[in-house]
PDB file of C-alpha atoms in Angstrom:
ATOM      1  CA  MET A   1       6.950 -22.517  20.715  1.00  0.00           C
ATOM      2  CA  ARG A   2       6.486 -20.912  17.302  1.00  0.00           C
ATOM      3  CA  ILE A   3       3.746 -22.284  15.071  1.00  0.00           C
ATOM      4  CA  ALA A   4       3.574 -21.653  11.319  1.00  0.00           C
ATOM      5  CA  LEU A   5       0.310 -22.098   9.454  1.00  0.00           C
ATOM      6  CA  GLY A   6      -0.942 -21.989   5.886  1.00  0.00           C
ATOM      7  CA  VAL A   7      -4.120 -19.967   5.429  1.00  0.00           C
ATOM      8  CA  GLU A   8      -6.475 -19.641   2.466  1.00  0.00           C
ATOM      9  CA  TYR A   9      -9.182 -17.011   2.231  1.00  0.00           C
ATOM     10  CA  ASP A  10     -11.670 -15.345  -0.052  1.00  0.00           C
ATOM     11  CA  GLY A  11     -10.981 -11.635   0.393  1.00  0.00           C
ATOM     12  CA  THR A  12     -14.307 -10.440  -1.027  1.00  0.00           C
ATOM     13  CA  ARG A  13     -15.915  -9.609   2.326  1.00  0.00           C
ATOM     14  CA  PHE A  14     -12.741  -8.495   4.111  1.00  0.00           C
ATOM     15  CA  HIS A  15     -11.109  -5.078   4.397  1.00  0.00           C
ATOM     16  CA  GLY A  16      -7.747  -6.701   3.744  1.00  0.00           C
ATOM     17  CA  TRP A  17      -5.432  -8.718   5.958  1.00  0.00           C
ATOM     18  CA  GLN A  18      -4.277  -6.197   8.560  1.00  0.00           C
ATOM     19  CA  LEU A  19      -6.151  -5.423  11.767  1.00  0.00           C
ATOM     20  CA  GLN A  20      -8.256  -2.246  11.555  1.00  0.00           C
ATOM     21  CA  ASP A  21     -10.701  -0.834  14.075  1.00  0.00           C
ATOM     22  CA  GLY A  22     -14.354  -1.365  13.291  1.00  0.00           C
ATOM     23  CA  VAL A  23     -13.981  -3.413  10.105  1.00  0.00           C
ATOM     24  CA  ARG A  24     -13.713  -7.101   9.280  1.00  0.00           C
ATOM     25  CA  THR A  25     -10.146  -8.248   8.517  1.00  0.00           C
ATOM     26  CA  VAL A  26      -8.559 -11.635   7.905  1.00  0.00           C
ATOM     27  CA  GLN A  27      -6.044 -11.129  10.703  1.00  0.00           C
ATOM     28  CA  GLY A  28      -8.839 -10.296  13.111  1.00  0.00           C
ATOM     29  CA  VAL A  29     -10.856 -13.468  12.543  1.00  0.00           C
ATOM     30  CA  VAL A  30      -7.749 -15.685  12.403  1.00  0.00           C
ATOM     31  CA  GLU A  31      -6.360 -14.354  15.681  1.00  0.00           C
ATOM     32  CA  LYS A  32      -9.722 -14.806  17.392  1.00  0.00           C
ATOM     33  CA  ALA A  33     -10.018 -18.420  16.193  1.00  0.00           C
ATOM     34  CA  LEU A  34      -6.455 -19.328  17.162  1.00  0.00           C
ATOM     35  CA  ALA A  35      -6.833 -17.691  20.575  1.00  0.00           C
ATOM     36  CA  SER A  36      -9.804 -19.952  21.264  1.00  0.00           C
ATOM     37  CA  VAL A  37      -7.569 -22.997  20.697  1.00  0.00           C
ATOM     38  CA  ALA A  38      -4.530 -21.597  22.527  1.00  0.00           C
ATOM     39  CA  ASP A  39      -6.721 -20.360  25.404  1.00  0.00           C
ATOM     40  CA  HIS A  40      -4.884 -17.022  25.438  1.00  0.00           C
ATOM     41  CA  PRO A  41      -4.727 -13.874  23.274  1.00  0.00           C
ATOM     42  CA  LEU A  42      -2.080 -13.963  20.554  1.00  0.00           C
ATOM     43  CA  ARG A  43      -0.731 -11.983  17.643  1.00  0.00           C
ATOM     44  CA  VAL A  44      -0.043 -13.499  14.223  1.00  0.00           C
ATOM     45  CA  HIS A  45       2.516 -12.318  11.678  1.00  0.00           C
ATOM     46  CA  CYS A  46       2.003 -12.882   7.949  1.00  0.00           C
ATOM     47  CA  ALA A  47       4.347 -13.283   4.985  1.00  0.00           C
ATOM     48  CA  GLY A  48       2.665 -10.457   3.083  1.00  0.00           C
ATOM     49  CA  ARG A  49      -0.325  -8.249   3.752  1.00  0.00           C
ATOM     50  CA  THR A  50      -3.153  -8.262   1.213  1.00  0.00           C
ATOM     51  CA  ASP A  51      -5.601  -5.476   0.360  1.00  0.00           C
ATOM     52  CA  ALA A  52      -9.383  -5.487   0.521  1.00  0.00           C
ATOM     53  CA  GLY A  53     -10.831  -7.934  -1.991  1.00  0.00           C
ATOM     54  CA  VAL A  54      -7.561  -9.833  -2.523  1.00  0.00           C
ATOM     55  CA  HIS A  55      -7.575 -13.591  -1.954  1.00  0.00           C
ATOM     56  CA  ALA A  56      -4.997 -16.088  -0.731  1.00  0.00           C
ATOM     57  CA  VAL A  57      -4.409 -19.652  -1.837  1.00  0.00           C
ATOM     58  CA  GLU A  58      -1.709 -20.120   0.790  1.00  0.00           C
ATOM     59  CA  GLN A  59      -0.781 -17.213   3.007  1.00  0.00           C
ATOM     60  CA  VAL A  60       1.884 -18.170   5.570  1.00  0.00           C
ATOM     61  CA  ILE A  61       1.634 -16.881   9.123  1.00  0.00           C
ATOM     62  CA  HIS A  62       3.205 -17.613  12.491  1.00  0.00           C
ATOM     63  CA  PHE A  63       2.498 -16.991  16.161  1.00  0.00           C
ATOM     64  CA  ASP A  64       4.135 -17.794  19.493  1.00  0.00           C
ATOM     65  CA  THR A  65       2.478 -19.753  22.273  1.00  0.00           C
ATOM     66  CA  HIS A  66       3.183 -21.764  25.420  1.00  0.00           C
ATOM     67  CA  SER A  67       0.119 -23.934  24.803  1.00  0.00           C
ATOM     68  CA  GLN A  68       0.899 -27.514  23.835  1.00  0.00           C
ATOM     69  CA  ARG A  69      -1.261 -28.655  20.909  1.00  0.00           C
ATOM     70  CA  LEU A  70      -0.778 -31.150  18.098  1.00  0.00           C
ATOM     71  CA  PRO A  71      -0.647 -29.632  14.595  1.00  0.00           C
ATOM     72  CA  LYS A  72      -3.950 -31.335  13.821  1.00  0.00           C
ATOM     73  CA  ALA A  73      -5.547 -29.629  16.817  1.00  0.00           C
ATOM     74  CA  TRP A  74      -4.464 -26.161  15.637  1.00  0.00           C
ATOM     75  CA  VAL A  75      -5.999 -26.858  12.230  1.00  0.00           C
ATOM     76  CA  LEU A  76      -9.259 -28.485  13.276  1.00  0.00           C
ATOM     77  CA  GLY A  77      -9.809 -26.308  16.330  1.00  0.00           C
ATOM     78  CA  SER A  78      -9.214 -23.066  14.455  1.00  0.00           C
ATOM     79  CA  ASN A  79     -11.368 -24.044  11.484  1.00  0.00           C
ATOM     80  CA  ALA A  80     -14.231 -24.867  13.816  1.00  0.00           C
ATOM     81  CA  ASN A  81     -14.139 -21.212  14.919  1.00  0.00           C
ATOM     82  CA  LEU A  82     -13.508 -19.573  11.554  1.00  0.00           C
ATOM     83  CA  PRO A  83     -16.098 -18.242   9.081  1.00  0.00           C
ATOM     84  CA  ASP A  84     -16.526 -20.121   5.820  1.00  0.00           C
ATOM     85  CA  ASP A  85     -14.374 -17.680   3.811  1.00  0.00           C
ATOM     86  CA  VAL A  86     -11.180 -18.465   5.779  1.00  0.00           C
ATOM     87  CA  ASN A  87      -9.515 -21.830   6.305  1.00  0.00           C
ATOM     88  CA  ILE A  88      -6.360 -23.118   8.005  1.00  0.00           C
ATOM     89  CA  LEU A  89      -4.653 -25.592   5.661  1.00  0.00           C
ATOM     90  CA  TRP A  90      -1.822 -26.887   7.838  1.00  0.00           C
ATOM     91  CA  ALA A  91       0.129 -26.154  11.020  1.00  0.00           C
ATOM     92  CA  GLN A  92       3.725 -26.932  11.884  1.00  0.00           C
ATOM     93  CA  GLU A  93       6.041 -26.151  14.788  1.00  0.00           C
ATOM     94  CA  MET A  94       9.036 -24.062  13.734  1.00  0.00           C
ATOM     95  CA  PRO A  95      12.340 -23.000  15.318  1.00  0.00           C
ATOM     96  CA  ASP A  96      11.379 -19.791  17.107  1.00  0.00           C
ATOM     97  CA  ASP A  97      14.908 -18.421  17.084  1.00  0.00           C
ATOM     98  CA  SER A  98      15.230 -18.386  13.293  1.00  0.00           C
ATOM     99  CA  PHE A  99      11.878 -18.588  11.488  1.00  0.00           C
ATOM    100  CA  HIS A 100       9.705 -15.553  10.798  1.00  0.00           C
ATOM    101  CA  ALA A 101       6.813 -15.720   8.322  1.00  0.00           C
ATOM    102  CA  ARG A 102       7.740 -12.359   6.798  1.00  0.00           C
ATOM    103  CA  PHE A 103      11.445 -11.801   7.376  1.00  0.00           C
ATOM    104  CA  SER A 104      12.546 -15.363   6.561  1.00  0.00           C
ATOM    105  CA  ALA A 105      10.779 -15.304   3.182  1.00  0.00           C
ATOM    106  CA  ILE A 106      13.009 -15.101   0.109  1.00  0.00           C
ATOM    107  CA  GLY A 107      10.248 -14.964  -2.503  1.00  0.00           C
ATOM    108  CA  ARG A 108       6.543 -14.445  -2.943  1.00  0.00           C
ATOM    109  CA  CYS A 109       4.254 -15.592  -5.735  1.00  0.00           C
ATOM    110  CA  TYR A 110       0.964 -14.131  -6.928  1.00  0.00           C
ATOM    111  CA  ARG A 111      -1.527 -15.167  -9.579  1.00  0.00           C
ATOM    112  CA  TYR A 112      -3.871 -12.722 -11.299  1.00  0.00           C
ATOM    113  CA  PHE A 113      -6.878 -14.007 -13.242  1.00  0.00           C
ATOM    114  CA  ILE A 114      -8.716 -12.155 -16.000  1.00  0.00           C
ATOM    115  CA  LEU A 115     -12.010 -13.372 -17.458  1.00  0.00           C
ATOM    116  CA  ASN A 116     -11.845 -12.207 -21.069  1.00  0.00           C
ATOM    117  CA  ARG A 117     -15.189 -12.615 -22.783  1.00  0.00           C
ATOM    118  CA  ASN A 118     -18.208 -10.547 -23.818  1.00  0.00           C
ATOM    119  CA  SER A 119     -20.342 -11.381 -20.788  1.00  0.00           C
ATOM    120  CA  ARG A 120     -19.489 -11.289 -17.116  1.00  0.00           C
ATOM    121  CA  SER A 121     -19.631 -14.414 -14.959  1.00  0.00           C
ATOM    122  CA  ALA A 122     -21.948 -15.058 -12.045  1.00  0.00           C
ATOM    123  CA  LEU A 123     -19.695 -17.872 -10.833  1.00  0.00           C
ATOM    124  CA  LEU A 124     -16.410 -15.938 -10.982  1.00  0.00           C
ATOM    125  CA  ALA A 125     -17.773 -12.617  -9.716  1.00  0.00           C
ATOM    126  CA  GLY A 126     -15.256 -11.275  -7.208  1.00  0.00           C
ATOM    127  CA  ARG A 127     -12.796 -14.050  -8.088  1.00  0.00           C
ATOM    128  CA  ALA A 128     -11.558 -12.971 -11.516  1.00  0.00           C
ATOM    129  CA  THR A 129     -11.340  -9.544 -13.129  1.00  0.00           C
ATOM    130  CA  TRP A 130     -13.719  -9.244 -16.074  1.00  0.00           C
ATOM    131  CA  VAL A 131     -12.427  -7.547 -19.236  1.00  0.00           C
ATOM    132  CA  HIS A 132     -14.909  -7.642 -22.114  1.00  0.00           C
ATOM    133  CA  ARG A 133     -12.607  -6.278 -24.822  1.00  0.00           C
ATOM    134  CA  PRO A 134     -10.436  -8.945 -26.498  1.00  0.00           C
ATOM    135  CA  LEU A 135      -6.924  -9.223 -25.049  1.00  0.00           C
ATOM    136  CA  ASP A 136      -3.931 -10.356 -27.078  1.00  0.00           C
ATOM    137  CA  VAL A 137      -1.595 -12.235 -24.733  1.00  0.00           C
ATOM    138  CA  GLU A 138       1.409 -12.133 -27.108  1.00  0.00           C
ATOM    139  CA  PRO A 139       2.129  -8.384 -26.743  1.00  0.00           C
ATOM    140  CA  MET A 140       1.312  -8.661 -23.048  1.00  0.00           C
ATOM    141  CA  GLN A 141       4.079 -11.252 -22.640  1.00  0.00           C
ATOM    142  CA  ILE A 142       6.549  -9.230 -24.703  1.00  0.00           C
ATOM    143  CA  ALA A 143       5.912  -6.225 -22.460  1.00  0.00           C
ATOM    144  CA  ALA A 144       6.174  -8.375 -19.335  1.00  0.00           C
ATOM    145  CA  ASN A 145       9.575  -9.742 -20.339  1.00  0.00           C
ATOM    146  CA  ALA A 146      11.074  -6.253 -20.318  1.00  0.00           C
ATOM    147  CA  LEU A 147      10.219  -5.858 -16.636  1.00  0.00           C
ATOM    148  CA  LEU A 148      12.098  -8.916 -15.396  1.00  0.00           C
ATOM    149  CA  GLY A 149      15.147  -8.406 -13.214  1.00  0.00           C
ATOM    150  CA  THR A 150      16.115  -5.934 -10.504  1.00  0.00           C
ATOM    151  CA  HIS A 151      14.650  -2.450 -10.988  1.00  0.00           C
ATOM    152  CA  ASP A 152      13.320   0.625  -9.257  1.00  0.00           C
ATOM    153  CA  PHE A 153       9.569  -0.091  -9.442  1.00  0.00           C
ATOM    154  CA  SER A 154       8.444   3.352  -8.219  1.00  0.00           C
ATOM    155  CA  SER A 155       6.085   3.640 -11.210  1.00  0.00           C
ATOM    156  CA  TYR A 156       4.402   0.386 -10.228  1.00  0.00           C
ATOM    157  CA  ARG A 157       3.748   1.029  -6.549  1.00  0.00           C
ATOM    158  CA  ALA A 158       0.936   2.868  -4.819  1.00  0.00           C
ATOM    159  CA  LEU A 159       1.461   6.536  -4.076  1.00  0.00           C
ATOM    160  CA  GLY A 160       1.009   5.742  -0.381  1.00  0.00           C
ATOM    161  CA  CYS A 161       3.419   2.782  -0.371  1.00  0.00           C
ATOM    162  CA  GLN A 162       5.514   2.850   2.805  1.00  0.00           C
ATOM    163  CA  ALA A 163       8.344   0.554   1.676  1.00  0.00           C
ATOM    164  CA  LYS A 164      11.744   2.106   2.356  1.00  0.00           C
ATOM    165  CA  SER A 165      13.107   1.101  -1.040  1.00  0.00           C
ATOM    166  CA  PRO A 166      11.269   0.758  -4.382  1.00  0.00           C
ATOM    167  CA  VAL A 167      13.871  -1.693  -5.691  1.00  0.00           C
ATOM    168  CA  ARG A 168      12.586  -5.218  -6.215  1.00  0.00           C
ATOM    169  CA  THR A 169      13.721  -8.249  -8.218  1.00  0.00           C
ATOM    170  CA  LEU A 170      11.016  -9.603 -10.499  1.00  0.00           C
ATOM    171  CA  HIS A 171      11.811 -13.258 -11.230  1.00  0.00           C
ATOM    172  CA  ARG A 172       8.742 -14.207 -13.244  1.00  0.00           C
ATOM    173  CA  LEU A 173       5.897 -12.496 -15.085  1.00  0.00           C
ATOM    174  CA  ASP A 174       4.173 -15.028 -17.311  1.00  0.00           C
ATOM    175  CA  VAL A 175       0.993 -14.413 -19.293  1.00  0.00           C
ATOM    176  CA  SER A 176      -1.042 -17.390 -20.475  1.00  0.00           C
ATOM    177  CA  ARG A 177      -4.542 -18.074 -21.768  1.00  0.00           C
ATOM    178  CA  ARG A 178      -6.799 -21.069 -21.350  1.00  0.00           C
ATOM    179  CA  GLY A 179     -10.106 -20.494 -23.068  1.00  0.00           C
ATOM    180  CA  ASP A 180     -11.647 -17.297 -21.701  1.00  0.00           C
ATOM    181  CA  LEU A 181      -9.319 -17.206 -18.703  1.00  0.00           C
ATOM    182  CA  ILE A 182      -6.031 -15.293 -18.809  1.00  0.00           C
ATOM    183  CA  GLU A 183      -3.555 -15.814 -15.990  1.00  0.00           C
ATOM    184  CA  LEU A 184      -0.589 -13.739 -14.857  1.00  0.00           C
ATOM    185  CA  ARG A 185       1.971 -15.576 -12.722  1.00  0.00           C
ATOM    186  CA  VAL A 186       4.179 -13.145 -10.869  1.00  0.00           C
ATOM    187  CA  GLU A 187       7.156 -13.981  -8.652  1.00  0.00           C
ATOM    188  CA  ALA A 188       9.565 -11.599  -6.922  1.00  0.00           C
ATOM    189  CA  ASN A 189      11.750 -11.416  -3.861  1.00  0.00           C
ATOM    190  CA  ALA A 190       9.133  -9.045  -2.411  1.00  0.00           C
ATOM    191  CA  PHE A 191       6.377  -6.754  -3.634  1.00  0.00           C
ATOM    192  CA  LEU A 192       5.464  -3.101  -3.222  1.00  0.00           C
ATOM    193  CA  HIS A 193       1.963  -1.940  -2.336  1.00  0.00           C
ATOM    194  CA  HIS A 194      -0.331  -2.446  -5.376  1.00  0.00           C
ATOM    195  CA  MET A 195       2.643  -3.611  -7.459  1.00  0.00           C
ATOM    196  CA  VAL A 196       0.948  -6.676  -8.961  1.00  0.00           C
ATOM    197  CA  ARG A 197      -2.293  -4.822  -9.647  1.00  0.00           C
ATOM    198  CA  ASN A 198      -0.390  -1.983 -11.313  1.00  0.00           C
ATOM    199  CA  LEU A 199       1.554  -4.447 -13.455  1.00  0.00           C
ATOM    200  CA  ALA A 200      -1.730  -6.096 -14.415  1.00  0.00           C
ATOM    201  CA  GLY A 201      -3.317  -2.755 -15.278  1.00  0.00           C
ATOM    202  CA  VAL A 202      -0.494  -1.865 -17.674  1.00  0.00           C
ATOM    203  CA  LEU A 203      -0.486  -5.306 -19.318  1.00  0.00           C
ATOM    204  CA  ILE A 204      -4.272  -5.228 -19.758  1.00  0.00           C
ATOM    205  CA  ALA A 205      -4.009  -1.877 -21.565  1.00  0.00           C
ATOM    206  CA  ILE A 206      -1.330  -3.331 -23.837  1.00  0.00           C
ATOM    207  CA  GLY A 207      -3.411  -6.453 -24.440  1.00  0.00           C
ATOM    208  CA  LYS A 208      -6.335  -4.264 -25.524  1.00  0.00           C
ATOM    209  CA  GLY A 209      -4.118  -2.447 -28.001  1.00  0.00           C
ATOM    210  CA  ASP A 210      -4.411   0.879 -26.168  1.00  0.00           C
ATOM    211  CA  ALA A 211      -0.606   1.023 -25.834  1.00  0.00           C
ATOM    212  CA  ASP A 212       2.343  -0.653 -27.519  1.00  0.00           C
ATOM    213  CA  THR A 213       4.612  -3.235 -25.913  1.00  0.00           C
ATOM    214  CA  GLY A 214       7.285  -0.674 -25.048  1.00  0.00           C
ATOM    215  CA  TRP A 215       4.936   1.265 -22.776  1.00  0.00           C
ATOM    216  CA  ALA A 216       5.525  -1.045 -19.804  1.00  0.00           C
ATOM    217  CA  GLN A 217       9.261  -0.374 -19.876  1.00  0.00           C
ATOM    218  CA  ASP A 218       8.732   3.345 -20.541  1.00  0.00           C
ATOM    219  CA  ILE A 219       6.657   3.561 -17.367  1.00  0.00           C
ATOM    220  CA  LEU A 220       9.305   1.644 -15.419  1.00  0.00           C
ATOM    221  CA  GLU A 221      12.031   4.041 -16.492  1.00  0.00           C
ATOM    222  CA  MET A 222       9.993   7.118 -15.503  1.00  0.00           C
ATOM    223  CA  LYS A 223      10.107   6.054 -11.828  1.00  0.00           C
ATOM    224  CA  ASP A 224       6.961   8.112 -11.280  1.00  0.00           C
ATOM    225  CA  ARG A 225       3.671   6.536 -10.209  1.00  0.00           C
ATOM    226  CA  THR A 226       1.663   9.509 -11.481  1.00  0.00           C
ATOM    227  CA  ARG A 227       2.795   8.580 -15.015  1.00  0.00           C
ATOM    228  CA  GLY A 228       1.774   4.935 -14.621  1.00  0.00           C
ATOM    229  CA  GLY A 229      -1.289   3.068 -15.785  1.00  0.00           C
ATOM    230  CA  VAL A 230      -4.559   2.178 -14.093  1.00  0.00           C
ATOM    231  CA  THR A 231      -4.510  -0.066 -11.011  1.00  0.00           C
ATOM    232  CA  ALA A 232      -6.334  -3.279 -11.905  1.00  0.00           C
ATOM    233  CA  PRO A 233      -9.192  -4.414  -9.596  1.00  0.00           C
ATOM    234  CA  PRO A 234      -8.397  -6.698  -6.631  1.00  0.00           C
ATOM    235  CA  ASP A 235     -10.919  -9.366  -7.678  1.00  0.00           C
ATOM    236  CA  GLY A 236      -8.506 -11.473  -9.718  1.00  0.00           C
ATOM    237  CA  LEU A 237      -5.513 -11.274  -7.384  1.00  0.00           C
ATOM    238  CA  TYR A 238      -4.388 -14.267  -5.313  1.00  0.00           C
ATOM    239  CA  PHE A 239      -1.487 -14.447  -2.872  1.00  0.00           C
ATOM    240  CA  ASN A 240      -0.336 -17.845  -4.032  1.00  0.00           C
ATOM    241  CA  ARG A 241       2.815 -19.013  -2.300  1.00  0.00           C
ATOM    242  CA  VAL A 242       5.800 -17.988  -0.172  1.00  0.00           C
ATOM    243  CA  ASN A 243       9.309 -19.341  -0.735  1.00  0.00           C
ATOM    244  CA  TYR A 244      11.701 -19.903   2.178  1.00  0.00           C
ATOM    245  CA  PRO A 245      15.292 -21.136   2.460  1.00  0.00           C
ATOM    246  CA  ASP A 246      15.673 -24.917   2.274  1.00  0.00           C
ATOM    247  CA  GLN A 247      16.225 -25.145   6.025  1.00  0.00           C
ATOM    248  CA  PHE A 248      12.540 -24.392   6.546  1.00  0.00           C
ATOM    249  CA  VAL A 249      10.499 -27.293   5.210  1.00  0.00           C
ATOM    250  CA  LEU A 250       6.824 -26.357   5.021  1.00  0.00           C
ATOM    251  CA  PRO A 251       3.959 -28.451   3.610  1.00  0.00           C
ATOM    252  CA  HIS A 252       3.223 -26.166   0.641  1.00  0.00           C
ATOM    253  CA  ILE A 253       0.135 -27.023  -1.374  1.00  0.00           C
ATOM    254  CA  ALA A 254      -0.301 -23.732  -3.250  1.00  0.00           C
ATOM    255  CA  GLU A 255       0.354 -24.970  -6.779  1.00  0.00           C
ATOM    256  CA  ARG A 256      -3.268 -26.068  -6.780  1.00  0.00           C
ATOM    257  CA  HIS A 257      -5.951 -23.500  -7.496  1.00  0.00           C
ATOM    258  CA  PRO A 258      -9.691 -23.972  -6.926  1.00  0.00           C
ATOM    259  CA  PHE A 259     -10.877 -23.125 -10.432  1.00  0.00           C
ATOM    260  CA  THR A 260      -7.888 -23.711 -12.712  1.00  0.00           C
ATOM    261  CA  ASP A 261      -5.988 -26.750 -11.455  1.00  0.00           C
TER     262      ASP A 261
END
C-alpha cells in the first residue's frame, strides 16, 4: 500500500531534506523512524526538497509498504522515534497507482518571514530573517505584482539549478506586515532552486529603497541569474502547503503557523 504523510520540521539543524552521506538530513531521520514502524527499510518521496535551514509547516511525503498499520500507528510510532525538530502530523493510505507526493502535485505554497526592527530576536533566531533597515511593503507589493503569471524565471533560480525548464507559473506573491513581522506568501505550480529566496532578496532590496519597483521585472526579463539580486537567508522560509487535484483528499492543516496564526 502507499502511505502519504504530512511532516513538519525545523530546518535549523538539518543539511536540507535530501539524503546526503555523513550529514544530518530530514529525509534520513524520517526514513529511519518510519522503517522502525514498518519493520523494513523504505524510501520516502517528498513534494518538494528544501535546502539547509529551511523549515516546513506541512511537507507531504509518501512511501510504499506491505506492512499493515493504522494511520494512527504510523503517526505515533514514527514520532516516538523522531527527534524533537521533526514531527509527523497525519498519515493516510492513498491509491498507489495514481498518487505521487511530487508528481501529483499541482501547486506549492511557501511563506517567508522577515523580522523588521532595530534589534534582532532571541526567540525568532533561525525562524525569521532579520532586516534592521525599515522596509516599505507598498513598493515591495507593486514589484511583486509584476512577476505574477507564467514566465522564464532564469534570473530567479540558483546557478546550479537542475530543472529542465526555467518556466514557472507564479499564482501569488503577497507582501503584508503585522507589527514588526513582514510576510511573503508565494504560490506557484512549482518552484526552481532558490526561487523563493531570490524573490525575497529582490523584494527586500526594493523595500529598503535600494532599487525602484521596476527592478524586479527588469531582472526577470534579463533571464540571467548573474544579473539578479542577493539570495535571502533560509531562516525565514517555510514550505507551507502542497495542492493536489480534488481526487486526492488529504487532511491539510498548513494554514496554521506556529508564531503568526
